[in-house]
mmCIF file of C-alpha atoms in Angstrom:
data_model
loop_
_atom_site.group_PDB
_atom_site.id
_atom_site.type_symbol
_atom_site.label_atom_id
_atom_site.label_comp_id
_atom_site.label_asym_id
_atom_site.label_seq_id
_atom_site.Cartn_x
_atom_site.Cartn_y
_atom_site.Cartn_z
ATOM 1 C CA MET C 1425 41.048 24.763 -6.184
ATOM 2 C CA ALA C 1426 40.963 27.214 -9.163
ATOM 3 C CA ASN C 1427 38.535 25.125 -11.490
ATOM 4 C CA GLY C 1428 36.117 24.847 -9.049
ATOM 5 C CA LEU C 1429 35.824 28.526 -7.865
ATOM 6 C CA ILE C 1430 32.366 29.981 -8.736
ATOM 7 C CA ILE C 1431 30.205 32.661 -7.663
ATOM 8 C CA PRO C 1432 26.521 32.209 -6.346
ATOM 9 C CA LYS C 1433 24.046 34.819 -6.889
ATOM 10 C CA GLY C 1434 25.028 36.719 -3.818
ATOM 11 C CA TRP C 1435 24.244 37.769 -0.378
ATOM 12 C CA GLU C 1436 22.178 40.692 0.153
ATOM 13 C CA LEU C 1437 23.158 43.244 2.774
ATOM 14 C CA HIS C 1438 20.705 44.983 4.967
ATOM 15 C CA MET C 1439 21.163 48.701 5.977
ATOM 16 C CA ASN C 1440 21.637 47.920 9.758
ATOM 17 C CA GLN C 1441 24.554 45.514 9.170
ATOM 18 C CA ARG C 1442 28.127 46.123 9.545
ATOM 19 C CA VAL C 1443 30.735 45.681 6.935
ATOM 20 C CA LEU C 1444 34.656 45.240 7.266
ATOM 21 C CA CYS C 1445 36.797 45.948 3.999
ATOM 22 C CA ILE C 1446 40.365 44.914 3.888
ATOM 23 C CA TRP C 1447 42.448 46.652 1.407
ATOM 24 C CA LEU C 1448 45.875 45.115 0.478
ATOM 25 C CA PRO C 1449 47.740 47.978 -0.777
ATOM 26 C CA ASN C 1450 49.998 47.380 -3.899
ATOM 27 C CA TRP C 1451 48.554 43.750 -4.009
ATOM 28 C CA PRO C 1452 50.653 42.367 -6.873
ATOM 29 C CA SER C 1453 53.746 43.482 -5.309
ATOM 30 C CA GLN C 1454 52.652 42.200 -1.789
ATOM 31 C CA ARG C 1455 51.579 38.825 -3.227
ATOM 32 C CA ALA C 1456 54.690 38.168 -5.352
ATOM 33 C CA ALA C 1457 56.902 38.861 -2.322
ATOM 34 C CA ALA C 1458 54.790 36.785 0.228
ATOM 35 C CA THR C 1459 54.342 33.694 -1.822
ATOM 36 C CA ALA C 1460 58.036 33.604 -3.140
ATOM 37 C CA SER C 1461 59.916 30.677 -2.220
ATOM 38 C CA PRO C 1462 63.055 31.382 0.314
ATOM 39 C CA SER C 1463 65.472 30.754 -2.661
ATOM 40 C CA GLU C 1464 63.602 33.398 -4.983
ATOM 41 C CA LEU C 1465 63.083 35.982 -2.338
ATOM 42 C CA PRO C 1466 65.346 39.086 -2.456
ATOM 43 C CA GLN C 1467 67.062 40.198 0.806
ATOM 44 C CA PRO C 1468 65.231 43.085 2.304
ATOM 45 C CA GLY C 1469 65.933 46.428 0.718
ATOM 46 C CA PRO C 1470 66.274 46.258 -2.859
ATOM 47 C CA PRO C 1471 63.639 47.621 -5.191
ATOM 48 C CA ARG C 1472 61.282 44.874 -6.600
ATOM 49 C CA VAL C 1473 59.396 45.456 -10.032
ATOM 50 C CA LEU C 1474 56.552 43.368 -11.811
ATOM 51 C CA TYR C 1475 56.408 43.829 -15.521
ATOM 52 C CA ALA C 1476 53.590 43.074 -18.119
ATOM 53 C CA ASN C 1477 54.000 42.658 -21.846
ATOM 54 C CA ASP C 1478 52.215 45.485 -23.641
ATOM 55 C CA SER C 1479 51.343 45.120 -27.433
ATOM 56 C CA ARG C 1480 52.298 48.587 -28.414
ATOM 57 C CA ARG C 1481 54.972 49.467 -25.819
ATOM 58 C CA GLY C 1482 56.749 46.300 -25.294
ATOM 59 C CA ARG C 1483 57.541 45.526 -21.453
ATOM 60 C CA ILE C 1484 56.178 48.114 -19.061
ATOM 61 C CA VAL C 1485 55.952 48.181 -15.317
ATOM 62 C CA ALA C 1486 52.882 46.608 -13.949
ATOM 63 C CA ALA C 1487 53.574 47.093 -10.158
ATOM 64 C CA ALA C 1488 56.504 47.955 -8.030
ATOM 65 C CA ASN C 1489 56.983 47.900 -4.122
ATOM 66 C CA ALA C 1490 57.298 51.099 -2.148
ATOM 67 C CA ILE C 1491 61.091 51.264 -2.388
ATOM 68 C CA ALA C 1492 60.927 51.223 -6.198
ATOM 69 C CA ARG C 1493 58.041 53.763 -6.296
ATOM 70 C CA LYS C 1494 60.011 56.399 -4.192
ATOM 71 C CA ALA C 1495 62.745 56.266 -6.775
ATOM 72 C CA GLY C 1496 60.271 57.000 -9.445
ATOM 73 C CA VAL C 1497 59.284 53.500 -10.671
ATOM 74 C CA LEU C 1498 55.553 53.968 -11.362
ATOM 75 C CA PRO C 1499 53.142 51.534 -13.403
ATOM 76 C CA GLY C 1500 53.280 52.281 -17.120
ATOM 77 C CA LEU C 1501 56.938 52.911 -17.055
ATOM 78 C CA PRO C 1502 58.937 51.116 -19.850
ATOM 79 C CA LEU C 1503 60.981 48.529 -18.484
ATOM 80 C CA ALA C 1504 64.202 49.831 -20.349
ATOM 81 C CA GLN C 1505 64.159 52.858 -18.264
ATOM 82 C CA LEU C 1506 64.313 50.975 -15.073
ATOM 83 C CA ALA C 1507 68.104 50.590 -15.041
ATOM 84 C CA ALA C 1508 68.411 54.515 -15.013
ATOM 85 C CA LEU C 1509 66.229 54.854 -12.113
ATOM 86 C CA CYS C 1510 67.065 51.723 -10.053
ATOM 87 C CA PRO C 1511 70.158 49.939 -11.103
ATOM 88 C CA ASN C 1512 69.863 47.555 -8.323
ATOM 89 C CA ALA C 1513 66.239 46.424 -8.937
ATOM 90 C CA THR C 1514 65.003 42.966 -9.223
ATOM 91 C CA TRP C 1515 62.216 42.115 -11.774
ATOM 92 C CA GLU C 1516 59.920 39.458 -12.972
ATOM 93 C CA GLN C 1517 56.598 39.131 -14.925
ATOM 94 C CA HIS C 1518 53.462 40.119 -13.393
ATOM 95 C CA ASP C 1519 51.126 37.055 -12.858
ATOM 96 C CA SER C 1520 47.577 38.541 -12.400
ATOM 97 C CA ASP C 1521 46.286 34.912 -12.336
ATOM 98 C CA ALA C 1522 48.426 34.199 -9.194
ATOM 99 C CA ASP C 1523 47.113 37.505 -7.793
ATOM 100 C CA LEU C 1524 43.521 36.345 -8.083
ATOM 101 C CA GLU C 1525 44.086 32.825 -6.960
ATOM 102 C CA GLU C 1526 45.735 34.019 -3.700
ATOM 103 C CA LEU C 1527 43.083 36.829 -3.057
ATOM 104 C CA LEU C 1528 40.563 33.982 -3.338
ATOM 105 C CA SER C 1529 42.356 31.585 -1.092
ATOM 106 C CA LEU C 1530 42.459 34.459 1.598
ATOM 107 C CA THR C 1531 38.926 35.031 1.289
ATOM 108 C CA GLU C 1532 38.066 31.361 1.792
ATOM 109 C CA GLN C 1533 40.405 31.074 4.963
ATOM 110 C CA LEU C 1534 38.941 34.389 6.241
ATOM 111 C CA GLN C 1535 35.483 32.541 6.702
ATOM 112 C CA SER C 1536 36.935 31.604 10.060
ATOM 113 C CA PHE C 1537 36.349 35.291 11.151
ATOM 114 C CA SER C 1538 32.829 35.594 9.336
ATOM 115 C CA PRO C 1539 30.584 33.376 7.185
ATOM 116 C CA VAL C 1540 30.146 36.240 4.777
ATOM 117 C CA VAL C 1541 33.145 37.051 2.822
ATOM 118 C CA GLY C 1542 33.710 38.012 -0.663
ATOM 119 C CA ILE C 1543 36.173 40.087 -2.970
ATOM 120 C CA GLU C 1544 35.363 43.468 -4.519
ATOM 121 C CA GLU C 1545 33.453 43.404 -7.653
ATOM 122 C CA LEU C 1546 34.994 45.623 -10.441
ATOM 123 C CA ASP C 1547 33.608 47.912 -13.132
ATOM 124 C CA THR C 1548 34.411 47.719 -16.824
ATOM 125 C CA HIS C 1549 37.339 49.984 -16.341
ATOM 126 C CA ALA C 1550 39.714 50.521 -13.451
ATOM 127 C CA TRP C 1551 38.627 52.982 -10.979
ATOM 128 C CA SER C 1552 40.573 56.208 -10.724
ATOM 129 C CA GLY C 1553 43.415 55.755 -8.335
ATOM 130 C CA ARG C 1554 44.185 52.133 -9.433
ATOM 131 C CA SER C 1555 46.624 51.339 -11.940
ATOM 132 C CA LEU C 1556 45.409 47.735 -12.663
ATOM 133 C CA ARG C 1557 41.967 46.574 -13.355
ATOM 134 C CA GLN C 1558 41.992 43.667 -10.609
ATOM 135 C CA PRO C 1559 40.632 43.082 -7.013
ATOM 136 C CA GLN C 1560 42.586 44.320 -4.187
ATOM 137 C CA SER C 1561 40.000 44.376 -1.372
ATOM 138 C CA ILE C 1562 38.129 41.773 0.621
ATOM 139 C CA HIS C 1563 34.524 42.403 2.214
ATOM 140 C CA MET C 1564 33.345 40.899 5.328
ATOM 141 C CA GLU C 1565 30.028 41.088 7.115
ATOM 142 C CA ILE C 1566 30.715 41.551 10.808
ATOM 143 C CA GLY C 1567 27.529 42.416 12.355
ATOM 144 C CA GLY C 1568 27.000 39.144 13.928
ATOM 145 C CA THR C 1569 30.538 38.227 14.468
ATOM 146 C CA ALA C 1570 32.388 40.868 15.960
ATOM 147 C CA SER C 1571 31.231 40.265 19.513
ATOM 148 C CA TRP C 1572 32.976 36.800 19.128
ATOM 149 C CA PHE C 1573 36.253 38.521 19.144
ATOM 150 C CA GLY C 1574 35.568 41.189 21.807
ATOM 151 C CA GLY C 1575 34.231 44.028 19.497
ATOM 152 C CA GLU C 1576 35.180 45.502 16.126
ATOM 153 C CA PRO C 1577 38.610 46.948 17.184
ATOM 154 C CA ALA C 1578 39.613 43.424 18.579
ATOM 155 C CA LEU C 1579 38.388 41.750 15.575
ATOM 156 C CA ALA C 1580 40.450 44.290 13.320
ATOM 157 C CA THR C 1581 43.521 43.461 15.370
ATOM 158 C CA ALA C 1582 42.934 39.839 15.044
ATOM 159 C CA LEU C 1583 42.984 40.151 11.261
ATOM 160 C CA HIS C 1584 46.066 42.303 11.047
ATOM 161 C CA ALA C 1585 47.728 39.644 13.070
ATOM 162 C CA TRP C 1586 46.408 36.786 10.912
ATOM 163 C CA LEU C 1587 47.491 38.614 7.671
ATOM 164 C CA ALA C 1588 50.919 39.617 9.077
ATOM 165 C CA VAL C 1589 51.660 35.878 9.688
ATOM 166 C CA ARG C 1590 51.265 35.365 5.985
ATOM 167 C CA GLY C 1591 53.616 38.362 5.193
ATOM 168 C CA TYR C 1592 50.723 40.845 4.200
ATOM 169 C CA VAL C 1593 49.986 44.562 5.311
ATOM 170 C CA ALA C 1594 46.466 45.655 5.085
ATOM 171 C CA CYS C 1595 44.337 48.629 5.922
ATOM 172 C CA VAL C 1596 40.984 47.985 7.563
ATOM 173 C CA GLY C 1597 37.781 50.007 7.219
ATOM 174 C CA ILE C 1598 34.558 49.344 9.096
ATOM 175 C CA ALA C 1599 31.366 51.017 8.430
ATOM 176 C CA ASP C 1600 27.514 50.516 8.064
ATOM 177 C CA THR C 1601 27.796 50.057 4.191
ATOM 178 C CA LEU C 1602 30.081 48.341 1.854
ATOM 179 C CA GLY C 1603 30.712 51.582 -0.208
ATOM 180 C CA ALA C 1604 31.561 53.482 3.200
ATOM 181 C CA ALA C 1605 34.153 50.618 4.427
ATOM 182 C CA TRP C 1606 35.788 50.182 0.861
ATOM 183 C CA GLY C 1607 36.276 54.053 0.812
ATOM 184 C CA ILE C 1608 37.761 54.172 4.447
ATOM 185 C CA ALA C 1609 39.996 51.295 3.850
ATOM 186 C CA ASN C 1610 41.267 52.356 0.514
ATOM 187 C CA TYR C 1611 41.851 55.937 1.310
ATOM 188 C CA PHE C 1612 41.884 56.915 5.054
ATOM 189 C CA PHE C 1613 45.604 55.634 5.315
ATOM 190 C CA ARG C 1614 46.482 56.198 1.588
ATOM 191 C CA HIS C 1615 49.093 59.012 2.025
ATOM 192 C CA ARG C 1616 50.561 57.303 5.183
ATOM 193 C CA ILE C 1617 50.600 53.735 4.116
ATOM 194 C CA ALA C 1618 53.451 53.999 1.536
ATOM 195 C CA PRO C 1619 56.182 55.424 3.997
ATOM 196 C CA ALA C 1620 55.252 52.525 6.307
ATOM 197 C CA MET C 1621 55.372 49.817 3.769
ATOM 198 C CA GLU C 1622 58.900 51.313 2.493
ATOM 199 C CA PHE C 1623 60.186 50.779 6.116
ATOM 200 C CA LEU C 1624 58.773 47.464 6.428
ATOM 201 C CA GLU C 1625 60.366 46.347 2.969
ATOM 202 C CA SER C 1626 63.717 47.607 4.157
ATOM 203 C CA GLN C 1627 63.461 45.530 7.354
ATOM 204 C CA GLY C 1628 62.038 42.474 5.649
ATOM 205 C CA GLY C 1629 59.186 41.944 7.868
ATOM 206 C CA VAL C 1630 55.580 42.616 8.814
ATOM 207 C CA PRO C 1631 54.706 43.359 12.543
ATOM 208 C CA ALA C 1632 51.623 41.829 13.797
ATOM 209 C CA ALA C 1633 50.609 44.992 15.516
ATOM 210 C CA GLN C 1634 49.447 47.484 12.605
ATOM 211 C CA PRO C 1635 47.716 50.648 13.313
ATOM 212 C CA TRP C 1636 45.820 50.610 10.134
ATOM 213 C CA THR C 1637 42.134 50.465 11.248
ATOM 214 C CA GLU C 1638 39.620 53.223 10.943
ATOM 215 C CA ILE C 1639 36.046 52.571 12.335
ATOM 216 C CA LEU C 1640 32.949 54.645 11.583
ATOM 217 C CA ASP C 1641 30.540 54.339 14.172
ATOM 218 C CA GLU C 1642 27.058 52.730 13.644
ATOM 219 C CA GLY C 1643 24.733 55.508 12.718
ATOM 220 C CA ALA C 1644 27.199 58.226 12.386
ATOM 221 C CA ASP C 1645 26.780 61.318 9.906
ATOM 222 C CA ARG C 1646 28.275 59.930 6.862
ATOM 223 C CA GLU C 1647 28.050 62.995 5.053
ATOM 224 C CA ALA C 1648 29.964 65.099 7.462
ATOM 225 C CA TYR C 1649 32.744 62.146 8.131
ATOM 226 C CA PHE C 1650 33.378 61.705 4.100
ATOM 227 C CA ALA C 1651 33.329 65.509 3.408
ATOM 228 C CA LYS C 1652 37.215 65.798 3.176
ATOM 229 C CA TYR C 1653 37.586 62.446 1.513
ATOM 230 C CA PRO C 1654 38.874 62.363 -2.118
ATOM 231 C CA ILE C 1655 36.243 61.622 -4.859
ATOM 232 C CA GLU C 1656 38.314 58.629 -5.790
ATOM 233 C CA ALA C 1657 36.914 57.202 -2.458
ATOM 234 C CA LEU C 1658 33.760 56.692 -4.188
ATOM 235 C CA ARG C 1659 35.020 53.988 -6.842
ATOM 236 C CA LEU C 1660 34.491 56.425 -9.726
ATOM 237 C CA GLU C 1661 35.870 55.623 -13.354
ATOM 238 C CA PRO C 1662 38.843 58.104 -14.475
ATOM 239 C CA ASP C 1663 36.569 59.860 -16.883
ATOM 240 C CA CYS C 1664 34.329 60.857 -14.479
ATOM 241 C CA VAL C 1665 36.926 61.908 -12.075
ATOM 242 C CA ALA C 1666 38.705 63.997 -14.531
ATOM 243 C CA LYS C 1667 35.674 65.789 -15.419
ATOM 244 C CA LEU C 1668 35.004 66.760 -11.626
ATOM 245 C CA HIS C 1669 38.553 67.646 -11.322
ATOM 246 C CA ARG C 1670 38.358 70.135 -14.392
ATOM 247 C CA LEU C 1671 35.424 71.842 -12.316
ATOM 248 C CA GLY C 1672 37.819 71.997 -9.135
ATOM 249 C CA ILE C 1673 35.865 69.327 -7.350
ATOM 250 C CA ARG C 1674 38.392 67.066 -5.813
ATOM 251 C CA THR C 1675 36.704 66.189 -2.431
ATOM 252 C CA ILE C 1676 33.200 64.651 -1.628
ATOM 253 C CA ALA C 1677 31.946 67.828 0.257
ATOM 254 C CA PRO C 1678 31.501 70.038 -3.028
ATOM 255 C CA LEU C 1679 30.415 67.397 -4.984
ATOM 256 C CA LEU C 1680 27.380 66.708 -2.526
ATOM 257 C CA ARG C 1681 26.413 70.564 -3.041
ATOM 258 C CA LEU C 1682 25.789 69.952 -6.857
ATOM 259 C CA PRO C 1683 22.143 69.452 -7.947
ATOM 260 C CA ARG C 1684 21.602 65.618 -7.763
ATOM 261 C CA SER C 1685 19.281 65.848 -10.804
ATOM 262 C CA SER C 1686 22.255 67.199 -12.829
ATOM 263 C CA LEU C 1687 24.768 64.627 -12.024
ATOM 264 C CA PRO C 1688 23.642 61.698 -14.427
ATOM 265 C CA SER C 1689 23.647 63.837 -17.658
ATOM 266 C CA ARG C 1690 27.047 65.589 -16.713
ATOM 267 C CA PHE C 1691 28.869 62.845 -15.203
ATOM 268 C CA GLY C 1692 27.249 59.687 -16.291
ATOM 269 C CA PRO C 1693 24.592 57.282 -14.330
ATOM 270 C CA SER C 1694 27.201 55.547 -12.127
ATOM 271 C CA LEU C 1695 28.021 58.789 -10.081
ATOM 272 C CA LEU C 1696 24.764 58.945 -8.081
ATOM 273 C CA ARG C 1697 24.706 55.051 -7.632
ATOM 274 C CA ARG C 1698 28.317 55.191 -6.042
ATOM 275 C CA ILE C 1699 27.250 58.222 -3.758
ATOM 276 C CA ASP C 1700 24.242 56.449 -2.642
ATOM 277 C CA GLN C 1701 26.192 53.219 -1.919
ATOM 278 C CA CYS C 1702 28.774 55.039 0.069
ATOM 279 C CA LEU C 1703 26.360 57.441 2.147
ATOM 280 C CA GLY C 1704 24.010 54.326 2.682
ATOM 281 C CA THR C 1705 20.732 55.346 0.943
ATOM 282 C CA SER C 1706 21.497 52.445 -1.564
ATOM 283 C CA GLN C 1707 22.095 48.714 -0.574
ATOM 284 C CA GLU C 1708 25.002 46.849 -2.192
ATOM 285 C CA PRO C 1709 25.590 42.893 -1.835
ATOM 286 C CA ILE C 1710 28.827 41.070 -0.925
ATOM 287 C CA ARG C 1711 29.484 38.287 -3.499
ATOM 288 C CA ILE C 1712 30.424 35.074 -1.699
ATOM 289 C CA PHE C 1713 32.877 32.786 -3.215
ATOM 290 C CA HIS C 1714 32.939 29.111 -2.517
ATOM 291 C CA ALA C 1715 35.070 26.142 -3.605
ATOM 292 C CA SER C 1716 32.474 23.573 -4.975
ATOM 293 C CA GLU C 1717 32.306 20.856 -7.334
ATOM 294 C CA PRO C 1718 33.223 22.118 -10.858
ATOM 295 C CA LEU C 1719 30.666 22.400 -13.649
ATOM 296 C CA VAL C 1720 31.975 20.219 -16.488
ATOM 297 C CA SER C 1721 30.929 20.062 -20.260
ATOM 298 C CA GLU C 1722 32.310 17.141 -22.333
ATOM 299 C CA GLN C 1723 32.165 16.015 -25.669
ATOM 300 C CA GLU C 1724 33.666 13.168 -27.599
ATOM 301 C CA TRP C 1725 33.361 12.507 -31.357
ATOM 302 C CA GLU C 1726 33.337 9.460 -33.415
ATOM 303 C CA HIS C 1727 35.952 10.984 -35.879
ATOM 304 C CA PRO C 1728 38.852 12.889 -34.500
ATOM 305 C CA ILE C 1729 39.359 16.571 -35.926
ATOM 306 C CA ARG C 1730 42.580 18.410 -36.444
ATOM 307 C CA GLU C 1731 41.478 21.448 -38.224
ATOM 308 C CA MET C 1732 41.555 24.843 -35.955
ATOM 309 C CA ALA C 1733 38.286 26.121 -37.353
ATOM 310 C CA TRP C 1734 36.524 22.950 -36.430
ATOM 311 C CA ILE C 1735 38.399 23.047 -32.924
ATOM 312 C CA GLU C 1736 37.168 26.541 -32.257
ATOM 313 C CA THR C 1737 33.463 25.706 -33.261
ATOM 314 C CA ALA C 1738 33.693 22.848 -30.874
ATOM 315 C CA ILE C 1739 34.706 25.149 -28.064
ATOM 316 C CA GLU C 1740 31.794 27.277 -29.007
ATOM 317 C CA HIS C 1741 29.211 24.403 -28.463
ATOM 318 C CA ALA C 1742 30.912 23.296 -25.313
ATOM 319 C CA SER C 1743 30.666 26.806 -24.016
ATOM 320 C CA VAL C 1744 27.022 27.106 -24.746
ATOM 321 C CA ASP C 1745 26.520 23.933 -23.025
ATOM 322 C CA LEU C 1746 28.675 25.064 -19.956
ATOM 323 C CA GLY C 1747 26.785 28.395 -19.951
ATOM 324 C CA LYS C 1748 23.573 26.620 -19.486
ATOM 325 C CA LYS C 1749 24.798 24.687 -16.740
ATOM 326 C CA LEU C 1750 26.029 27.820 -15.084
ATOM 327 C CA ILE C 1751 22.733 29.648 -15.488
ATOM 328 C CA ASN C 1752 20.820 26.847 -14.155
ATOM 329 C CA SER C 1753 22.934 26.769 -11.209
ATOM 330 C CA GLY C 1754 23.000 30.467 -10.494
ATOM 331 C CA CYS C 1755 26.689 30.641 -10.781
ATOM 332 C CA GLY C 1756 29.369 32.427 -13.130
ATOM 333 C CA ALA C 1757 32.736 30.968 -13.847
ATOM 334 C CA LEU C 1758 35.999 32.673 -12.587
ATOM 335 C CA ARG C 1759 38.295 30.360 -14.155
ATOM 336 C CA ILE C 1760 37.899 27.511 -16.851
ATOM 337 C CA ALA C 1761 40.361 24.807 -17.890
ATOM 338 C CA CYS C 1762 39.747 23.671 -21.480
ATOM 339 C CA GLN C 1763 41.232 19.954 -22.165
ATOM 340 C CA LEU C 1764 41.407 19.089 -25.683
ATOM 341 C CA VAL C 1765 41.963 15.256 -25.824
ATOM 342 C CA LEU C 1766 44.788 14.269 -28.263
ATOM 343 C CA GLU C 1767 44.865 10.966 -29.756
ATOM 344 C CA LYS C 1768 47.561 9.300 -32.081
ATOM 345 C CA GLN C 1769 46.145 8.220 -35.234
ATOM 346 C CA SER C 1770 48.904 5.779 -36.586
ATOM 347 C CA ILE C 1771 48.206 2.087 -36.536
ATOM 348 C CA ASP C 1772 50.435 -0.570 -34.961
ATOM 349 C CA LEU C 1773 49.639 -3.933 -36.196
ATOM 350 C CA ARG C 1774 52.108 -5.866 -33.920
ATOM 351 C CA ALA C 1775 50.274 -8.118 -31.408
ATOM 352 C CA ASP C 1776 52.323 -6.991 -28.675
ATOM 353 C CA ALA C 1777 52.196 -3.247 -29.409
ATOM 354 C CA PRO C 1778 51.558 -1.082 -26.302
ATOM 355 C CA ALA C 1779 48.223 0.777 -26.050
ATOM 356 C CA GLU C 1780 48.574 4.273 -26.936
ATOM 357 C CA GLN C 1781 47.496 6.717 -24.001
ATOM 358 C CA SER C 1782 45.253 9.709 -24.625
ATOM 359 C CA ARG C 1783 46.950 13.011 -23.672
ATOM 360 C CA ALA C 1784 45.393 16.394 -23.260
ATOM 361 C CA HIS C 1785 46.309 19.891 -24.571
ATOM 362 C CA VAL C 1786 45.172 22.270 -21.772
ATOM 363 C CA ILE C 1787 44.432 25.930 -22.317
ATOM 364 C CA GLN C 1788 43.006 28.087 -19.388
ATOM 365 C CA ILE C 1789 41.280 31.695 -18.740
ATOM 366 C CA SER C 1790 40.858 33.584 -15.696
ATOM 367 C CA LEU C 1791 38.343 36.368 -15.125
ATOM 368 C CA PHE C 1792 37.985 39.014 -12.543
ATOM 369 C CA GLN C 1793 34.403 38.902 -12.848
ATOM 370 C CA ALA C 1794 32.309 35.846 -13.016
ATOM 371 C CA SER C 1795 30.548 35.217 -16.295
ATOM 372 C CA GLN C 1796 27.908 32.917 -17.713
ATOM 373 C CA ASP C 1797 28.054 34.303 -21.269
ATOM 374 C CA PRO C 1798 28.818 31.576 -23.703
ATOM 375 C CA SER C 1799 29.962 33.728 -26.445
ATOM 376 C CA HIS C 1800 32.359 35.817 -24.101
ATOM 377 C CA LEU C 1801 33.816 32.526 -22.527
ATOM 378 C CA ALA C 1802 34.369 31.051 -26.044
ATOM 379 C CA TRP C 1803 35.898 34.005 -27.223
ATOM 380 C CA LEU C 1804 38.497 34.030 -24.444
ATOM 381 C CA LEU C 1805 39.134 30.307 -24.933
ATOM 382 C CA ASN C 1806 39.595 30.520 -28.461
ATOM 383 C CA GLY C 1807 42.066 33.497 -28.253
ATOM 384 C CA GLN C 1808 44.086 31.423 -25.884
ATOM 385 C CA LEU C 1809 43.898 28.610 -28.415
ATOM 386 C CA GLN C 1810 45.390 30.780 -31.026
ATOM 387 C CA LEU C 1811 48.271 31.843 -28.570
ATOM 388 C CA HIS C 1812 48.934 28.266 -27.520
ATOM 389 C CA PRO C 1813 47.647 25.872 -30.384
ATOM 390 C CA PRO C 1814 47.971 22.022 -29.994
ATOM 391 C CA ARG C 1815 50.630 20.370 -32.231
ATOM 392 C CA LEU C 1816 48.546 18.520 -34.640
ATOM 393 C CA GLY C 1817 49.384 16.391 -37.825
ATOM 394 C CA PRO C 1818 48.603 13.533 -39.897
ATOM 395 C CA GLU C 1819 48.962 11.331 -37.009
ATOM 396 C CA ARG C 1820 47.773 13.384 -34.062
ATOM 397 C CA ALA C 1821 44.288 14.977 -33.718
ATOM 398 C CA ILE C 1822 41.738 15.991 -31.209
ATOM 399 C CA ARG C 1823 39.289 13.308 -30.009
ATOM 400 C CA GLY C 1824 37.195 15.199 -27.373
ATOM 401 C CA ILE C 1825 36.947 18.349 -25.565
ATOM 402 C CA ARG C 1826 36.269 18.885 -21.614
ATOM 403 C CA LEU C 1827 35.458 22.563 -19.988
ATOM 404 C CA GLU C 1828 35.662 22.630 -16.362
#
């Protein structure tokens, strides 16, 4: 499924449509627990931690479940300090690729509730309030489908039950715009969901009936509604939030009282855009993900190569070819598999010698945002090549390359 996941140009939303946002709080921990096999899954109760390898600090906490967080285990903590805070904690390496794969899988399956479903698009840096720069929310356009389920509250209830069967807890926000729905889902229940998740983790189950739905009525006064929301609900970068906090601005109401003309020069161009997307004066599309036939770029050479510099150049040429195909199809790659076809160079002159079968050395990259940029794709692929080089020698060389 992964190699064929591509993103089309998008689905433009209109102002009079309704958007539902599903926020999956602490997504890496939820995903790891829900997708673990029964033999790997710890008994209900103990703290569970996911760690990542940092080039400067070594192993650090990437995510932790609610029980571990209550004990003081927060993202960024050196793993060496874990034993002092949670002696009974279990830990495993964080797999961001698996997080993205599962989120995309849920997105495809949720098309049974709406034909227009996509995951949140990210900015260059993680938003303030997020410890990881990776998607955690799913968007749905429900203007024409909520009535099929008996209305928006009934649709939200059905979604909660559907996710609970798969082991997930979610917060749901419904509003006229994507930005408003995102802010509601991610921040209306933020201070109440952690104790609830801690209780659920200690019990080892997810109830189908979850009260985590907030609906902003169609045509409601969004400025008045969002007045007390934290400014982080606008999807702002940490630097922008830090500047606003230094001025004592922590909620949206005082932010809206500032002169609009002064905001871009003081806080950057994205602040006004995020305000308008939340309040409905600027449209924002949902990007829909489809599983389709993969786009492929293949090359085969008359003379095999074994020098790393030549292999990197071959990857760059194949990336240019794949980039053209992505642009022509109006798509961007979320994941690319690179197969380097290996060939044995020794010659066996025996008449009954078995035919040598070609094998492939495979490297893969995953992206949180779709890309058509050949230089970017080649840079990522060659970085993986340096980390995982093929075993080459006098009798083993690269015969061809395939990007998919």
